[in-house]
Amino acid sequence: MDAVRLRCGHRKMLYDEACLHIQNFAQNMVNIQYQITECYKCSFLPFMDIYDAQIKKQIVKTTYGTNFRFNFDNNYVDRLLYFEQHGHYGINILQSNVSEHFTISPPNNANTPLYSLLWALFIGIILWNVGFFIMKCTPLYSRLFQPYLIVNEAENDLGAVAPSRSENTSPLFFFNEPDVNHEIHIERRIKSLDVFRGITITLMLFVNYGGGKYWIFQHSPWNGITIADVIFPWFAWIMGASLILSINSHLRNSVTKKKIFMKVILRSITIFVIGIVLNSMNNNNVETLRFLGVLQRLSLAYMFVAVLETFFLTRPVRYYISGRIRKVEEWLYCWIQCIVMVCLVGTYYCFVSYLNVPGCPKGYLGPGGLHMNGSFANCTGGAVGYVDRIFLNNHLYNGTLVSSVYHNELPFDPEGLLGTLTTAFTVFMGAHASRIILCYRTPNGRLTRWLIIAIILGLLGGHFCGWSKEEGSMPLNKNLWSISFAFVTSSLAFLLKSILFYIVDYQSWWSGAPFHQMGKSAILVYIGHIITKDTIPWNFKPLDYSTHSTVLWMNVWSTSLWIIIAVILDVCNIHVRI
């Protein structure tokens, strides 16, 4: 019975699909067009022609609503319809009118597997921490794990930086390095940054493996923000938070700024090259090889902010500052960096608002294609896309979700050149979070300032996007890394960092496991998951793709394997860092 219900016409329905039955009672042929709600201000596309007394079945997507236009001889009728997974729906075409749609066979609840996963995670976290607490009380725990309890603390975006007191250390990989960050007492180590990174890398793995094919774990086609969209900016933010701790550690150990600068450049080049190598796994043709990517964007943004902080970072000297000005002393130590960042964001704004893009209106930030009824089909990304197509031409990414929604033909790289400017701002915001750690030793002092900045950035981001998805002057857009996107994602990063700091470091309610371990092996996990993405045992094709359930548990399995590997590596005190 289920097998019959899952069929629509000659094909079996998959996840996020329903079956629409259309019967024509009119006395003439009716042309039907469609437009999905996610496609903002788009022109209609052909759906089907149905003749008198004809019945047709057609599979429709359930991810977004669909606006159908029924064209009669002298007029048309629009119907906005929403469907649910595996449901059978009917609609009757009457004489010059269309009935309301009705349910023929009830749908499945597509979110049931997701709810089951959330319950499983909740119970698993409780059992994990209870078991860890019990084991911690046994003598066996002290024998096995006590030598490894002191771990490094100056982290970076994809793996902890371990600046050594000695300059003879290899610049690429570090093992078992001692902590040199004296701003934070050993007995009160800040683990929340590692936990933050671990949560982010875990979400990234889950999303990259498929995210159960739920829309919330997929990137927004253009404007808007989902869980998948915040992962990349959080990595950038964490990178900034880490570089301040690392540079400060070097300065405390009397490392010259010239040597720090050379290490920054070497690390940036290393990350960029790794990104190129990973890109070549999909395309090793040098004529069309994609030059940009996630690691490349991170390396460029990191290099800019790290060089800036290397030459202008000032260690707090408290006896020079007294009175009320002590409440904002962190800004006094970075006023030069702030001016540079304002200029950087201003440069991005001027480019996207005033650059003359041939055939496009100034300030256009849309996806092109069907957007605005196809009036600006060749304007994908506005100035952001135009700059990339000039300088990178055949070396751009050409597989974003925007093309499946807006049917644009121009290539667009979501990690393009102009977006690096606002990504650098995101890195700088992370750097400022750690600057607050260096300036204020009390938990209340740190938490208060983090939360204030989170509120200010959130309000600014809401102002730029007009508190709406589509109508603001600078919409939330991960593909463009718009100003509002940089502000809102940084605001969320400050908020999550504050929560983690409070429950992990301040109150010690949670050890951070297993995300703490994931955060310390993030670079290995990131590279490893790309190399092994389509290999057994991480991934194998299930027997049935008709529901979210099979895909979801496959993605959970793939992600869980890396969590297990990270925990084992941490127990063995093996950490790979760049």
Coordinates of C-alpha atoms in Angstrom, one line a residue:
M1 CA 0.0 0.0 0.0
D2 CA 2.8 2.4 0.9
A3 CA 4.6 1.6 -2.3
V4 CA 1.5 2.6 -4.3
R5 CA 1.0 5.8 -2.3
L6 CA 4.6 6.8 -2.9
R7 CA 4.2 6.7 -6.7
C8 CA 3.1 9.7 -8.7
G9 CA 2.5 8.8 -12.4
H10 CA 5.5 6.8 -13.6
R11 CA 7.9 7.8 -10.9
K12 CA 8.4 7.2 -7.2
M13 CA 8.4 10.3 -5.0
L14 CA 11.5 11.2 -3.0
Y15 CA 11.9 13.4 0.1
D16 CA 10.3 16.8 -0.1
E17 CA 8.0 15.7 -3.0
A18 CA 4.2 15.5 -3.3
C19 CA 1.8 14.4 -6.0
L20 CA -0.6 16.9 -7.6
H21 CA -3.6 15.6 -9.4
I22 CA -5.2 18.1 -11.8
Q23 CA -8.5 17.5 -13.6
N24 CA -9.8 19.8 -16.3
F25 CA -13.6 20.3 -16.4
A26 CA -13.4 23.3 -18.6
Q27 CA -14.3 22.9 -22.3
N28 CA -10.9 24.1 -23.6
M29 CA -7.2 23.7 -23.1
V30 CA -5.7 25.4 -20.1
N31 CA -2.1 26.5 -19.8
I32 CA -0.5 26.3 -16.3
Q33 CA 2.6 28.1 -15.2
Y34 CA 4.3 28.1 -11.8
Q35 CA 6.5 30.2 -9.6
I36 CA 8.1 29.1 -6.3
T37 CA 7.8 31.5 -3.4
E38 CA 11.6 31.5 -2.7
C39 CA 12.1 33.0 -6.2
Y40 CA 11.5 36.6 -5.3
K41 CA 9.8 38.8 -8.0
C42 CA 10.4 36.1 -10.6
S43 CA 8.6 35.5 -13.9
F44 CA 6.5 32.4 -14.2
L45 CA 7.8 29.2 -15.8
P46 CA 5.8 26.6 -17.9
F47 CA 4.3 23.8 -15.8
M48 CA 1.9 21.9 -18.2
D49 CA -0.9 22.1 -20.7
I50 CA -4.1 20.2 -19.9
Y51 CA -6.9 19.6 -22.2
D52 CA -10.7 19.2 -21.7
A53 CA -11.7 16.2 -19.5
Q54 CA -8.0 15.3 -19.0
I55 CA -6.5 14.2 -15.7
K56 CA -2.8 14.7 -15.1
K57 CA -0.5 13.8 -12.2
Q58 CA 2.7 15.8 -11.6
I59 CA 5.3 15.7 -8.8
V60 CA 5.8 19.0 -7.0
K61 CA 8.4 20.1 -4.5
T62 CA 7.3 20.7 -0.9
T63 CA 10.3 22.8 0.3
Y64 CA 8.8 26.1 -0.7
G65 CA 5.3 27.2 -1.6
T66 CA 4.3 27.2 -5.3
N67 CA 2.2 29.9 -7.0
F68 CA 0.3 28.4 -9.9
R69 CA -1.2 30.5 -12.7
F70 CA -4.0 29.0 -14.7
N71 CA -4.3 30.8 -18.1
F72 CA -7.8 30.7 -19.6
D73 CA -8.7 32.4 -22.9
N74 CA -9.3 35.9 -21.6
N75 CA -8.1 35.8 -18.1
Y76 CA -5.9 33.9 -15.5
V77 CA -6.4 32.7 -12.0
D78 CA -3.6 32.4 -9.4
R79 CA -3.4 29.9 -6.6
L80 CA -0.7 29.8 -4.0
L81 CA -0.4 26.2 -2.8
Y82 CA 1.7 24.6 -0.1
F83 CA 2.3 20.8 0.0
E84 CA 3.7 18.3 2.4
Q85 CA 5.9 15.4 1.8
H86 CA 4.4 12.3 0.0
G87 CA 0.9 13.8 0.1
H88 CA -1.5 13.4 -2.8
Y89 CA -3.4 16.6 -3.6
G90 CA -6.1 17.4 -6.1
I91 CA -7.3 20.5 -7.9
N92 CA -10.2 20.9 -10.3
I93 CA -10.2 23.3 -13.2
L94 CA -13.7 24.7 -13.7
Q95 CA -15.1 26.9 -16.4
S96 CA -13.0 30.1 -16.1
N97 CA -12.1 29.3 -12.5
V98 CA -10.2 26.9 -10.3
S99 CA -11.3 25.0 -7.2
E100 CA -9.4 25.1 -3.9
H101 CA -7.0 22.2 -3.6
F102 CA -8.0 19.2 -1.5
T103 CA -6.2 16.2 0.0
I104 CA -6.6 12.9 -1.7
S105 CA -4.1 11.0 0.5
P106 CA -2.5 12.4 3.7
P107 CA 1.2 13.3 3.7
N108 CA 3.9 12.1 6.0
N109 CA 5.4 14.3 8.7
A110 CA 8.8 15.1 7.2
N111 CA 10.1 16.4 10.5
T112 CA 9.5 13.2 12.6
P113 CA 13.1 11.9 11.9
L114 CA 14.5 15.3 12.9
Y115 CA 12.6 15.3 16.2
S116 CA 13.8 11.8 16.9
L117 CA 17.4 12.9 16.3
L118 CA 17.0 15.9 18.7
W119 CA 15.7 13.6 21.4
A120 CA 18.5 11.1 20.8
L121 CA 21.1 13.9 21.1
F122 CA 19.5 15.3 24.3
I123 CA 19.5 11.8 25.9
G124 CA 23.0 11.1 24.6
I125 CA 24.5 14.3 26.0
I126 CA 23.0 13.5 29.4
L127 CA 24.3 9.9 29.4
W128 CA 27.7 11.1 28.2
N129 CA 28.2 13.6 31.0
V130 CA 26.8 11.4 33.7
G131 CA 29.2 8.6 32.6
F132 CA 32.1 11.0 32.3
F133 CA 31.3 12.3 35.9
I134 CA 31.2 8.7 37.2
M135 CA 34.4 7.7 35.5
K136 CA 36.1 10.9 36.7
C137 CA 35.6 9.7 40.3
T138 CA 37.5 6.5 39.7
P139 CA 41.3 6.0 40.2
L140 CA 41.5 4.6 36.6
Y141 CA 40.5 8.0 35.2
S142 CA 43.5 9.7 36.9
R143 CA 45.9 7.1 35.7
L144 CA 44.7 7.2 32.1
F145 CA 43.9 10.9 31.5
Q146 CA 45.6 13.0 34.1
P147 CA 48.8 13.5 31.9
Y148 CA 46.6 14.9 29.1
L149 CA 44.4 17.3 31.0
I150 CA 46.5 20.3 30.3
V151 CA 45.9 21.2 26.7
N152 CA 46.8 24.2 24.6
E153 CA 44.5 27.2 24.6
A154 CA 45.5 29.6 21.9
E155 CA 43.2 28.4 19.2
N156 CA 42.6 29.2 15.5
D157 CA 39.8 28.6 13.1
L158 CA 40.4 25.0 12.2
G159 CA 42.9 23.8 14.8
A160 CA 44.7 25.2 17.8
V161 CA 47.7 27.4 17.3
A162 CA 50.5 26.3 19.5
P163 CA 53.1 29.1 19.7
S164 CA 56.2 27.8 21.3
R165 CA 58.7 29.5 23.4
S166 CA 61.3 28.1 21.1
E167 CA 61.8 29.4 17.6
N168 CA 63.1 26.1 16.4
T169 CA 59.6 24.6 16.1
S170 CA 58.3 23.5 12.7
P171 CA 55.8 26.1 11.4
L172 CA 53.4 23.6 10.0
F173 CA 52.6 20.8 12.5
F174 CA 52.8 20.9 16.3
F175 CA 52.4 18.1 18.7
N176 CA 52.1 18.3 22.5
E177 CA 53.1 22.0 22.8
P178 CA 52.9 23.7 26.2
D179 CA 50.5 26.6 26.8
V180 CA 52.1 30.0 26.8
N181 CA 49.1 32.2 27.2
H182 CA 49.8 33.7 30.6
E183 CA 46.8 36.1 30.5
I184 CA 44.6 33.2 31.6
H185 CA 45.4 31.1 34.6
I186 CA 46.0 27.4 34.0
E187 CA 43.4 26.4 36.6
R188 CA 40.7 28.5 35.0
R189 CA 41.4 27.8 31.3
I190 CA 39.0 29.0 28.7
K191 CA 37.8 25.9 26.9
S192 CA 34.7 27.6 25.4
L193 CA 36.6 28.7 22.2
D194 CA 37.5 25.1 21.5
V195 CA 34.0 24.0 22.3
F196 CA 32.7 26.7 20.0
R197 CA 34.9 25.5 17.2
G198 CA 33.9 21.9 17.9
I199 CA 30.2 22.8 17.6
T200 CA 30.9 24.7 14.4
I201 CA 33.0 21.9 12.7
T202 CA 30.4 19.3 13.7
L203 CA 27.6 21.4 12.1
M204 CA 29.8 21.9 9.1
L205 CA 30.3 18.2 8.6
F206 CA 26.6 17.4 9.1
V207 CA 25.7 20.1 6.5
N208 CA 28.3 19.1 4.0
Y209 CA 27.2 15.4 4.3
G210 CA 23.7 16.5 3.4
G211 CA 22.0 17.8 6.6
G212 CA 19.3 15.2 6.2
K213 CA 18.2 17.3 3.2
Y214 CA 16.3 19.6 5.5
W215 CA 16.0 23.1 4.2
I216 CA 17.3 24.6 7.5
F217 CA 20.6 22.7 7.0
Q218 CA 20.9 23.9 3.4
H219 CA 22.3 27.3 2.3
S220 CA 19.8 30.0 1.4
P221 CA 19.4 30.2 -2.4
W222 CA 20.0 34.0 -2.2
N223 CA 18.8 36.3 0.5
G224 CA 18.0 34.9 4.0
I225 CA 19.9 33.0 6.6
T226 CA 19.8 29.3 7.8
I227 CA 21.9 27.2 10.2
A228 CA 24.1 26.3 7.2
D229 CA 24.8 30.0 6.5
V230 CA 26.2 30.8 9.9
I231 CA 28.9 28.1 10.0
F232 CA 31.4 29.8 7.7
P233 CA 31.3 33.2 9.4
W234 CA 31.6 31.5 12.8
F235 CA 34.8 29.9 11.6
A236 CA 36.1 33.3 10.5
W237 CA 35.1 34.8 13.9
I238 CA 36.8 32.0 15.8
M239 CA 39.9 32.5 13.7
G240 CA 40.0 36.2 14.8
A241 CA 39.5 35.2 18.4
S242 CA 42.4 32.8 18.2
L243 CA 44.9 35.0 16.4
I244 CA 44.8 37.6 19.2
L245 CA 45.7 35.0 21.8
S246 CA 48.4 33.6 19.6
I247 CA 50.0 37.0 18.8
N248 CA 49.8 38.1 22.4
S249 CA 51.6 34.9 23.4
H250 CA 54.4 35.5 21.0
L251 CA 54.8 39.1 22.2
R252 CA 54.9 38.0 25.8
N253 CA 57.7 35.6 24.8
S254 CA 59.7 38.5 23.2
V255 CA 59.2 37.2 19.7
T256 CA 59.9 40.0 17.2
K257 CA 57.1 41.4 15.1
K258 CA 59.1 40.6 12.0
K259 CA 59.1 36.9 12.9
I260 CA 55.4 37.0 13.8
F261 CA 54.7 38.6 10.5
M262 CA 56.6 35.9 8.6
K263 CA 54.6 33.2 10.5
V264 CA 51.3 34.9 9.6
I265 CA 52.3 35.0 5.9
L266 CA 53.5 31.4 5.9
R267 CA 50.3 30.2 7.6
S268 CA 48.1 32.1 5.2
I269 CA 49.9 30.7 2.2
T270 CA 49.7 27.2 3.7
I271 CA 45.9 27.4 4.2
F272 CA 45.4 28.9 0.8
V273 CA 47.4 26.1 -0.9
I274 CA 45.5 23.4 1.0
G275 CA 42.3 25.0 -0.3
I276 CA 43.6 24.8 -3.9
V277 CA 44.6 21.2 -3.5
L278 CA 41.2 20.3 -2.1
N279 CA 39.5 22.1 -5.1
S280 CA 41.6 20.1 -7.5
M281 CA 40.0 16.9 -6.3
N282 CA 36.9 17.9 -8.2
N283 CA 38.7 19.6 -11.1
N284 CA 42.4 19.4 -11.8
N285 CA 42.2 21.2 -15.2
V286 CA 44.4 24.3 -14.6
E287 CA 42.4 26.2 -17.2
T288 CA 39.1 25.9 -15.2
L289 CA 40.5 25.1 -11.7
R290 CA 38.6 27.1 -9.1
F291 CA 41.0 29.4 -7.4
L292 CA 38.8 30.5 -4.5
G293 CA 37.0 28.6 -1.8
V294 CA 36.4 28.4 1.9
L295 CA 40.0 28.0 3.0
Q296 CA 41.2 30.5 0.5
R297 CA 38.7 33.1 1.8
L298 CA 39.7 32.4 5.4
S299 CA 43.4 32.6 4.6
L300 CA 43.1 36.0 3.0
A301 CA 40.9 37.5 5.7
Y302 CA 43.1 36.0 8.4
M303 CA 46.2 37.4 6.7
F304 CA 44.8 40.9 6.6
V305 CA 43.6 41.0 10.2
A306 CA 46.7 39.2 11.6
V307 CA 49.1 41.5 9.9
L308 CA 47.1 44.5 11.1
E309 CA 47.1 43.1 14.7
T310 CA 50.8 42.1 14.5
F311 CA 51.9 45.7 14.0
F312 CA 49.3 47.5 16.1
L313 CA 48.3 45.1 18.9
T314 CA 49.0 46.8 22.2
R315 CA 49.2 44.9 25.4
P316 CA 47.0 46.3 28.2
V317 CA 48.9 48.5 30.6
R318 CA 46.4 49.1 33.4
Y319 CA 48.2 51.7 35.4
Y320 CA 47.9 54.2 32.5
I321 CA 44.1 54.1 32.5
S322 CA 41.9 55.0 35.4
G323 CA 38.3 56.2 36.1
R324 CA 35.3 55.7 33.8
I325 CA 37.5 55.3 30.7
R326 CA 38.5 51.9 32.1
K327 CA 35.1 50.6 31.0
V328 CA 36.0 51.0 27.3
E329 CA 39.7 50.4 27.5
E330 CA 39.6 47.6 25.0
W331 CA 38.7 50.2 22.3
L332 CA 41.6 52.4 23.2
Y333 CA 44.0 49.6 22.4
C334 CA 42.6 49.1 18.9
W335 CA 41.5 52.5 17.6
I336 CA 43.8 52.2 14.6
Q337 CA 42.5 48.7 13.7
C338 CA 38.9 50.1 14.1
I339 CA 39.6 52.9 11.6
V340 CA 41.0 50.4 9.1
M341 CA 38.0 48.1 9.5
V342 CA 35.6 51.0 9.0
C343 CA 37.4 51.9 5.8
L344 CA 37.3 48.3 4.7
V345 CA 33.6 48.0 5.2
G346 CA 33.1 51.4 3.6
T347 CA 35.1 50.2 0.5
Y348 CA 32.8 47.2 0.2
Y349 CA 29.8 49.4 0.4
C350 CA 31.1 51.8 -2.2
F351 CA 31.9 49.0 -4.6
V352 CA 28.5 47.3 -4.3
S353 CA 26.5 50.5 -4.4
Y354 CA 28.3 52.7 -6.9
L355 CA 30.4 50.5 -9.3
N356 CA 29.1 50.7 -12.8
V357 CA 28.2 47.2 -14.0
P358 CA 27.3 47.1 -17.7
G359 CA 23.6 46.5 -18.3
C360 CA 22.8 46.6 -14.6
P361 CA 21.4 49.3 -12.3
K362 CA 23.8 50.7 -9.7
G363 CA 23.5 49.0 -6.3
Y364 CA 21.9 45.9 -7.7
L365 CA 22.4 43.0 -5.3
G366 CA 20.1 40.4 -6.8
P367 CA 20.7 36.9 -8.3
G368 CA 19.9 37.8 -11.9
G369 CA 18.2 35.1 -13.9
L370 CA 14.4 35.2 -13.3
H371 CA 14.7 37.9 -10.6
M372 CA 12.7 41.0 -11.3
N373 CA 10.9 39.1 -14.1
G374 CA 14.2 38.6 -15.9
S375 CA 15.0 42.3 -16.4
F376 CA 18.5 41.8 -15.0
A377 CA 19.2 38.2 -16.1
N378 CA 22.9 38.9 -16.6
C379 CA 23.5 40.8 -13.4
T380 CA 24.0 37.9 -11.0
G381 CA 25.6 39.3 -7.8
G382 CA 25.8 42.8 -9.1
A383 CA 29.3 44.4 -8.5
V384 CA 30.4 41.4 -6.4
G385 CA 29.9 38.9 -9.3
Y386 CA 31.1 41.4 -11.9
V387 CA 34.5 41.9 -10.2
D388 CA 35.0 38.1 -10.0
R389 CA 34.1 37.5 -13.6
I390 CA 36.6 40.2 -14.7
F391 CA 39.6 38.9 -12.7
L392 CA 38.8 35.1 -12.4
N393 CA 36.8 34.4 -15.5
N394 CA 36.8 30.6 -16.0
H395 CA 38.1 29.9 -12.4
L396 CA 34.8 30.4 -10.6
Y397 CA 32.4 28.1 -8.8
N398 CA 29.3 27.3 -10.8
G399 CA 27.1 25.1 -8.7
T400 CA 25.3 27.3 -6.1
L401 CA 21.7 26.7 -5.2
V402 CA 20.8 30.0 -6.6
S403 CA 20.9 28.6 -10.2
S404 CA 18.3 26.0 -9.3
V405 CA 15.9 28.6 -8.0
Y406 CA 16.5 31.6 -10.2
H407 CA 17.8 29.8 -13.3
N408 CA 20.6 32.2 -13.8
E409 CA 23.3 31.2 -16.4
L410 CA 26.2 33.4 -15.2
P411 CA 28.8 31.8 -12.9
F412 CA 28.9 33.2 -9.4
D413 CA 31.4 32.3 -6.7
P414 CA 30.1 32.6 -3.1
E415 CA 33.7 33.0 -1.9
G416 CA 34.6 35.8 -4.3
L417 CA 37.0 38.7 -4.0
L418 CA 34.9 41.5 -2.6
G419 CA 33.3 39.4 0.1
T420 CA 36.8 39.0 1.6
L421 CA 36.6 42.6 2.8
T422 CA 33.5 41.9 5.0
T423 CA 34.9 38.5 6.0
A424 CA 37.9 40.4 7.4
F425 CA 35.5 42.4 9.4
T426 CA 34.1 39.2 10.8
V427 CA 37.6 38.0 11.7
F428 CA 38.2 41.3 13.4
M429 CA 35.1 41.0 15.5
G430 CA 36.4 37.7 16.7
A431 CA 39.8 39.3 17.5
H432 CA 38.0 41.9 19.5
A433 CA 36.3 39.2 21.6
S434 CA 39.7 38.0 22.7
R435 CA 41.0 41.5 23.2
I436 CA 38.3 41.8 25.8
I437 CA 39.6 38.6 27.4
L438 CA 43.1 40.3 27.7
C439 CA 41.7 43.6 29.0
Y440 CA 39.2 42.2 31.6
R441 CA 39.9 39.3 33.9
T442 CA 36.5 39.1 35.6
P443 CA 33.8 36.9 34.0
N444 CA 31.2 39.7 34.4
G445 CA 33.4 42.2 32.7
R446 CA 33.9 39.9 29.7
L447 CA 30.3 38.7 29.5
T448 CA 28.8 42.2 29.7
R449 CA 30.9 43.6 26.9
W450 CA 30.4 40.5 24.7
L451 CA 26.6 40.8 25.1
I452 CA 26.6 44.6 24.5
I453 CA 28.5 44.2 21.3
A454 CA 26.1 41.3 20.3
I455 CA 23.1 43.6 20.7
I456 CA 24.7 46.5 18.9
L457 CA 25.8 44.4 15.9
G458 CA 22.4 42.7 15.8
L459 CA 20.6 46.1 15.7
L460 CA 22.9 47.4 13.0
G461 CA 22.4 44.2 10.9
G462 CA 18.7 44.5 11.3
H463 CA 18.8 48.2 10.2
F464 CA 20.8 47.4 7.1
C465 CA 18.5 44.6 6.0
G466 CA 15.4 46.6 6.9
W467 CA 14.3 43.9 9.3
S468 CA 13.1 41.9 6.3
K469 CA 14.4 39.1 4.0
E470 CA 14.1 40.9 0.7
E471 CA 13.3 44.6 1.1
G472 CA 16.3 46.1 2.9
S473 CA 19.0 48.2 1.4
M474 CA 21.6 45.5 2.2
P475 CA 19.8 42.2 2.7
L476 CA 21.2 39.3 4.7
N477 CA 23.1 37.4 2.0
K478 CA 25.8 34.8 2.6
N479 CA 26.7 34.6 -1.1
L480 CA 27.6 38.3 -1.1
W481 CA 28.8 38.3 2.5
S482 CA 26.8 41.5 2.8
I483 CA 27.4 44.1 5.6
S484 CA 24.2 43.0 7.3
F485 CA 25.2 39.4 7.1
A486 CA 28.6 40.2 8.7
F487 CA 27.0 42.1 11.5
V488 CA 24.2 39.5 12.3
T489 CA 26.5 36.5 12.2
S490 CA 29.1 38.2 14.3
S491 CA 26.3 39.1 16.7
L492 CA 25.3 35.5 16.9
A493 CA 28.9 34.5 17.5
F494 CA 29.3 36.9 20.4
L495 CA 26.0 35.5 21.9
L496 CA 27.0 31.9 21.5
K497 CA 30.5 32.6 22.8
S498 CA 29.0 34.2 25.9
I499 CA 26.7 31.3 26.6
L500 CA 29.5 28.8 26.2
F501 CA 31.8 30.8 28.3
Y502 CA 29.2 31.0 31.1
I503 CA 28.3 27.3 31.2
V504 CA 31.7 25.8 30.3
D505 CA 34.3 28.1 31.9
Y506 CA 32.5 30.2 34.5
Q507 CA 30.0 27.7 36.0
S508 CA 31.7 24.5 34.8
W509 CA 28.2 23.0 34.2
W510 CA 29.5 21.2 31.1
S511 CA 32.9 19.8 30.2
G512 CA 32.4 20.7 26.5
A513 CA 32.7 17.0 25.5
P514 CA 32.7 15.8 22.8
F515 CA 32.9 19.2 21.0
H516 CA 35.9 20.2 23.0
Q517 CA 37.8 17.3 21.4
M518 CA 36.4 18.1 17.9
G519 CA 37.6 21.6 18.2
K520 CA 41.2 20.5 18.9
S521 CA 41.3 18.3 15.8
A522 CA 39.3 20.5 13.5
I523 CA 41.9 20.9 10.7
L524 CA 42.3 17.1 10.4
V525 CA 38.6 16.5 10.5
Y526 CA 38.0 19.2 7.9
I527 CA 40.5 17.9 5.4
G528 CA 39.7 14.3 6.2
H529 CA 35.9 14.6 5.6
I530 CA 36.5 16.2 2.2
I531 CA 38.9 13.4 1.1
T532 CA 36.7 10.6 2.4
K533 CA 33.3 12.2 1.8
D534 CA 32.1 9.6 -0.7
T535 CA 33.9 6.6 0.6
I536 CA 33.0 3.7 2.9
P537 CA 32.5 3.7 5.9
W538 CA 31.6 7.4 6.0
N539 CA 29.2 7.2 3.2
F540 CA 27.4 4.6 1.2
K541 CA 24.3 4.7 -0.8
P542 CA 21.2 3.6 1.2
L543 CA 18.5 1.5 -0.3
D544 CA 15.9 4.2 -0.2
Y545 CA 16.0 7.9 -0.7
S546 CA 12.3 8.4 -0.5
T547 CA 12.3 10.0 3.0
H548 CA 14.4 12.3 5.1
S549 CA 14.9 9.5 7.6
T550 CA 17.4 7.4 5.6
V551 CA 19.4 10.4 4.5
L552 CA 19.4 12.0 8.0
W553 CA 20.7 8.9 9.8
M554 CA 23.3 8.4 7.1
N555 CA 24.6 11.9 7.7
V556 CA 24.5 11.5 11.4
W557 CA 26.5 8.3 11.1
S558 CA 29.2 10.0 8.9
T559 CA 29.5 12.9 11.4
S560 CA 29.6 10.6 14.4
L561 CA 32.6 8.7 13.0
W562 CA 34.6 11.9 13.0
I563 CA 33.6 12.7 16.5
I564 CA 34.8 9.3 17.6
I565 CA 38.1 9.8 15.8
A566 CA 38.5 13.2 17.4
V567 CA 37.9 11.8 20.9
I568 CA 40.4 9.0 20.3
L569 CA 43.0 11.5 19.0
D570 CA 42.5 13.6 22.1
V571 CA 42.9 10.7 24.4
C572 CA 46.2 9.8 22.6
N573 CA 47.2 13.5 22.8
I574 CA 47.6 13.8 19.1
H575 CA 46.6 17.2 17.6
V576 CA 47.4 18.3 14.1
R577 CA 47.7 22.1 13.7
I578 CA 48.5 24.7 11.1

